[in-house]
Amino acid sequence: MVFLYVTMTAQCAKMNAVMRMLKVGSVTLISISEAVKQFGISKETLRRAIHQKQLPAVSAGRRTYLKPKDVQRWKERYYHEFRADAVRKRWERYRKKRKRAKAKGSEASGGDSKP
């Protein structure tokens, strides 16, 4: 029984490795999850870049494949802008949240702080 389990596990691992990489002619394509591992970019960032047509992708069924060279070029060209935009948006949300909390706090105390 243990031998069968080990064999099945090895076969599943091989199948997963094949699904992460796709060879079409002389071009090797990688899945988004493989690109995450290779380039250290989050799935959401890659999906956003694909959606904004900055990163070309090929869909095969439910999987999306990318050329490693395209991901590398995109990372060199756009990744810092994506990170800066994400940080800027997060900072703006934080500032709005603090502003609302301050406004709510001043309303609770009755508006004016005069004795």
PDB file of C-alpha atoms in Angstrom:
ATOM      1  CA  MET A   1       0.000   0.000   0.000  1.00  0.00           C
ATOM      2  CA  VAL A   2       2.780   2.437   0.848  1.00  0.00           C
ATOM      3  CA  PHE A   3       4.507   1.769  -2.479  1.00  0.00           C
ATOM      4  CA  LEU A   4       1.292   2.509  -4.379  1.00  0.00           C
ATOM      5  CA  TYR A   5       0.843   5.783  -2.463  1.00  0.00           C
ATOM      6  CA  VAL A   6       4.431   6.876  -3.176  1.00  0.00           C
ATOM      7  CA  THR A   7       4.032   6.009  -6.872  1.00  0.00           C
ATOM      8  CA  MET A   8       0.740   7.913  -7.110  1.00  0.00           C
ATOM      9  CA  THR A   9       2.276  10.901  -5.325  1.00  0.00           C
ATOM     10  CA  ALA A  10       5.235  10.907  -7.721  1.00  0.00           C
ATOM     11  CA  GLN A  11       2.891  10.731 -10.715  1.00  0.00           C
ATOM     12  CA  CYS A  12       0.796  13.605  -9.359  1.00  0.00           C
ATOM     13  CA  ALA A  13       3.939  15.686  -8.809  1.00  0.00           C
ATOM     14  CA  LYS A  14       5.046  15.039 -12.403  1.00  0.00           C
ATOM     15  CA  MET A  15       1.600  15.963 -13.695  1.00  0.00           C
ATOM     16  CA  ASN A  16       1.565  19.193 -11.677  1.00  0.00           C
ATOM     17  CA  ALA A  17       5.005  20.106 -13.032  1.00  0.00           C
ATOM     18  CA  VAL A  18       3.781  19.494 -16.589  1.00  0.00           C
ATOM     19  CA  MET A  19       0.674  21.625 -15.988  1.00  0.00           C
ATOM     20  CA  ARG A  20       2.808  24.513 -14.724  1.00  0.00           C
ATOM     21  CA  MET A  21       4.863  24.522 -17.911  1.00  0.00           C
ATOM     22  CA  LEU A  22       3.629  24.167 -21.458  1.00  0.00           C
ATOM     23  CA  LYS A  23       5.843  23.705 -24.501  1.00  0.00           C
ATOM     24  CA  VAL A  24       4.418  24.943 -27.810  1.00  0.00           C
ATOM     25  CA  GLY A  25       6.899  24.374 -30.620  1.00  0.00           C
ATOM     26  CA  SER A  26      10.129  25.954 -29.462  1.00  0.00           C
ATOM     27  CA  VAL A  27       8.389  28.283 -26.991  1.00  0.00           C
ATOM     28  CA  THR A  28       8.062  27.333 -23.331  1.00  0.00           C
ATOM     29  CA  LEU A  29       5.156  28.868 -21.446  1.00  0.00           C
ATOM     30  CA  ILE A  30       4.737  28.931 -17.661  1.00  0.00           C
ATOM     31  CA  SER A  31       1.577  29.176 -15.579  1.00  0.00           C
ATOM     32  CA  ILE A  32       0.841  32.130 -13.338  1.00  0.00           C
ATOM     33  CA  SER A  33       1.650  30.084 -10.231  1.00  0.00           C
ATOM     34  CA  GLU A  34       5.043  29.166 -11.713  1.00  0.00           C
ATOM     35  CA  ALA A  35       5.688  32.832 -12.588  1.00  0.00           C
ATOM     36  CA  VAL A  36       4.927  33.744  -8.980  1.00  0.00           C
ATOM     37  CA  LYS A  37       7.601  31.311  -7.804  1.00  0.00           C
ATOM     38  CA  GLN A  38      10.191  32.299 -10.401  1.00  0.00           C
ATOM     39  CA  PHE A  39       9.810  36.084 -10.339  1.00  0.00           C
ATOM     40  CA  GLY A  40       8.436  36.829  -6.862  1.00  0.00           C
ATOM     41  CA  ILE A  41       5.397  38.758  -8.120  1.00  0.00           C
ATOM     42  CA  SER A  42       1.966  38.137  -6.598  1.00  0.00           C
ATOM     43  CA  LYS A  43      -0.812  36.413  -8.554  1.00  0.00           C
ATOM     44  CA  GLU A  44      -3.044  39.455  -8.264  1.00  0.00           C
ATOM     45  CA  THR A  45      -0.381  41.741  -9.711  1.00  0.00           C
ATOM     46  CA  LEU A  46       0.178  39.414 -12.659  1.00  0.00           C
ATOM     47  CA  ARG A  47      -3.558  39.093 -13.283  1.00  0.00           C
ATOM     48  CA  ARG A  48      -3.955  42.877 -13.124  1.00  0.00           C
ATOM     49  CA  ALA A  49      -1.138  43.333 -15.661  1.00  0.00           C
ATOM     50  CA  ILE A  50      -2.764  40.785 -17.982  1.00  0.00           C
ATOM     51  CA  HIS A  51      -6.132  42.491 -17.624  1.00  0.00           C
ATOM     52  CA  GLN A  52      -4.591  45.902 -18.403  1.00  0.00           C
ATOM     53  CA  LYS A  53      -2.986  44.370 -21.541  1.00  0.00           C
ATOM     54  CA  GLN A  54       0.536  45.118 -20.331  1.00  0.00           C
ATOM     55  CA  LEU A  55       1.459  41.447 -20.160  1.00  0.00           C
ATOM     56  CA  PRO A  56       0.552  39.063 -23.024  1.00  0.00           C
ATOM     57  CA  ALA A  57      -0.947  35.745 -21.939  1.00  0.00           C
ATOM     58  CA  VAL A  58      -2.414  32.592 -23.463  1.00  0.00           C
ATOM     59  CA  SER A  59      -5.418  30.830 -21.941  1.00  0.00           C
ATOM     60  CA  ALA A  60      -5.764  27.067 -22.203  1.00  0.00           C
ATOM     61  CA  GLY A  61      -8.899  25.908 -20.459  1.00  0.00           C
ATOM     62  CA  ARG A  62      -8.910  27.369 -16.965  1.00  0.00           C
ATOM     63  CA  ARG A  63      -5.169  27.990 -16.917  1.00  0.00           C
ATOM     64  CA  THR A  64      -3.309  31.061 -18.089  1.00  0.00           C
ATOM     65  CA  TYR A  65       0.202  30.737 -19.456  1.00  0.00           C
ATOM     66  CA  LEU A  66       2.911  33.369 -19.915  1.00  0.00           C
ATOM     67  CA  LYS A  67       6.276  33.548 -21.643  1.00  0.00           C
ATOM     68  CA  PRO A  68       9.047  33.864 -19.047  1.00  0.00           C
ATOM     69  CA  LYS A  69      10.803  36.513 -21.183  1.00  0.00           C
ATOM     70  CA  ASP A  70       7.610  38.606 -21.304  1.00  0.00           C
ATOM     71  CA  VAL A  71       7.256  38.422 -17.520  1.00  0.00           C
ATOM     72  CA  GLN A  72      10.909  39.436 -17.074  1.00  0.00           C
ATOM     73  CA  ARG A  73      10.529  42.398 -19.453  1.00  0.00           C
ATOM     74  CA  TRP A  74       7.284  43.470 -17.788  1.00  0.00           C
ATOM     75  CA  LYS A  75       8.887  43.271 -14.341  1.00  0.00           C
ATOM     76  CA  GLU A  76      11.810  45.443 -15.432  1.00  0.00           C
ATOM     77  CA  ARG A  77       9.551  47.972 -17.108  1.00  0.00           C
ATOM     78  CA  TYR A  78       6.359  48.216 -15.007  1.00  0.00           C
ATOM     79  CA  TYR A  79       6.687  46.402 -11.701  1.00  0.00           C
ATOM     80  CA  HIS A  80       7.975  49.386  -9.706  1.00  0.00           C
ATOM     81  CA  GLU A  81       5.090  51.517 -10.984  1.00  0.00           C
ATOM     82  CA  PHE A  82       2.610  48.822  -9.907  1.00  0.00           C
ATOM     83  CA  ARG A  83       4.153  48.674  -6.445  1.00  0.00           C
ATOM     84  CA  ALA A  84       4.155  52.465  -6.131  1.00  0.00           C
ATOM     85  CA  ASP A  85       0.490  52.645  -7.167  1.00  0.00           C
ATOM     86  CA  ALA A  86      -0.453  49.945  -4.675  1.00  0.00           C
ATOM     87  CA  VAL A  87       1.345  51.719  -1.831  1.00  0.00           C
ATOM     88  CA  ARG A  88      -0.192  55.060  -2.835  1.00  0.00           C
ATOM     89  CA  LYS A  89      -3.719  53.612  -2.866  1.00  0.00           C
ATOM     90  CA  ARG A  90      -3.191  51.913   0.485  1.00  0.00           C
ATOM     91  CA  TRP A  91      -1.897  55.175   1.973  1.00  0.00           C
ATOM     92  CA  GLU A  92      -4.897  57.136   0.631  1.00  0.00           C
ATOM     93  CA  ARG A  93      -7.321  54.587   2.128  1.00  0.00           C
ATOM     94  CA  TYR A  94      -5.493  54.860   5.457  1.00  0.00           C
ATOM     95  CA  ARG A  95      -5.671  58.677   5.422  1.00  0.00           C
ATOM     96  CA  LYS A  96      -9.394  58.647   4.602  1.00  0.00           C
ATOM     97  CA  LYS A  97     -10.034  56.155   7.371  1.00  0.00           C
ATOM     98  CA  ARG A  98      -8.160  58.295   9.907  1.00  0.00           C
ATOM     99  CA  LYS A  99      -9.975  61.423   8.742  1.00  0.00           C
ATOM    100  CA  ARG A 100     -13.352  59.706   9.204  1.00  0.00           C
ATOM    101  CA  ALA A 101     -12.319  58.435  12.649  1.00  0.00           C
ATOM    102  CA  LYS A 102     -11.279  61.953  13.708  1.00  0.00           C
ATOM    103  CA  ALA A 103     -14.535  63.423  12.415  1.00  0.00           C
ATOM    104  CA  LYS A 104     -16.519  60.750  14.216  1.00  0.00           C
ATOM    105  CA  GLY A 105     -14.552  61.370  17.427  1.00  0.00           C
ATOM    106  CA  SER A 106     -15.214  65.120  17.334  1.00  0.00           C
ATOM    107  CA  GLU A 107     -18.953  64.512  16.760  1.00  0.00           C
ATOM    108  CA  ALA A 108     -19.097  62.207  19.779  1.00  0.00           C
ATOM    109  CA  SER A 109     -17.584  64.879  22.033  1.00  0.00           C
ATOM    110  CA  GLY A 110     -20.158  67.427  20.977  1.00  0.00           C
ATOM    111  CA  GLY A 111     -18.228  69.287  18.309  1.00  0.00           C
ATOM    112  CA  ASP A 112     -16.696  72.231  20.226  1.00  0.00           C
ATOM    113  CA  SER A 113     -14.198  71.459  22.915  1.00  0.00           C
ATOM    114  CA  LYS A 114     -14.899  74.696  24.877  1.00  0.00           C
ATOM    115  CA  PRO A 115     -15.799  74.202  28.564  1.00  0.00           C
TER     116      PRO A 115
END
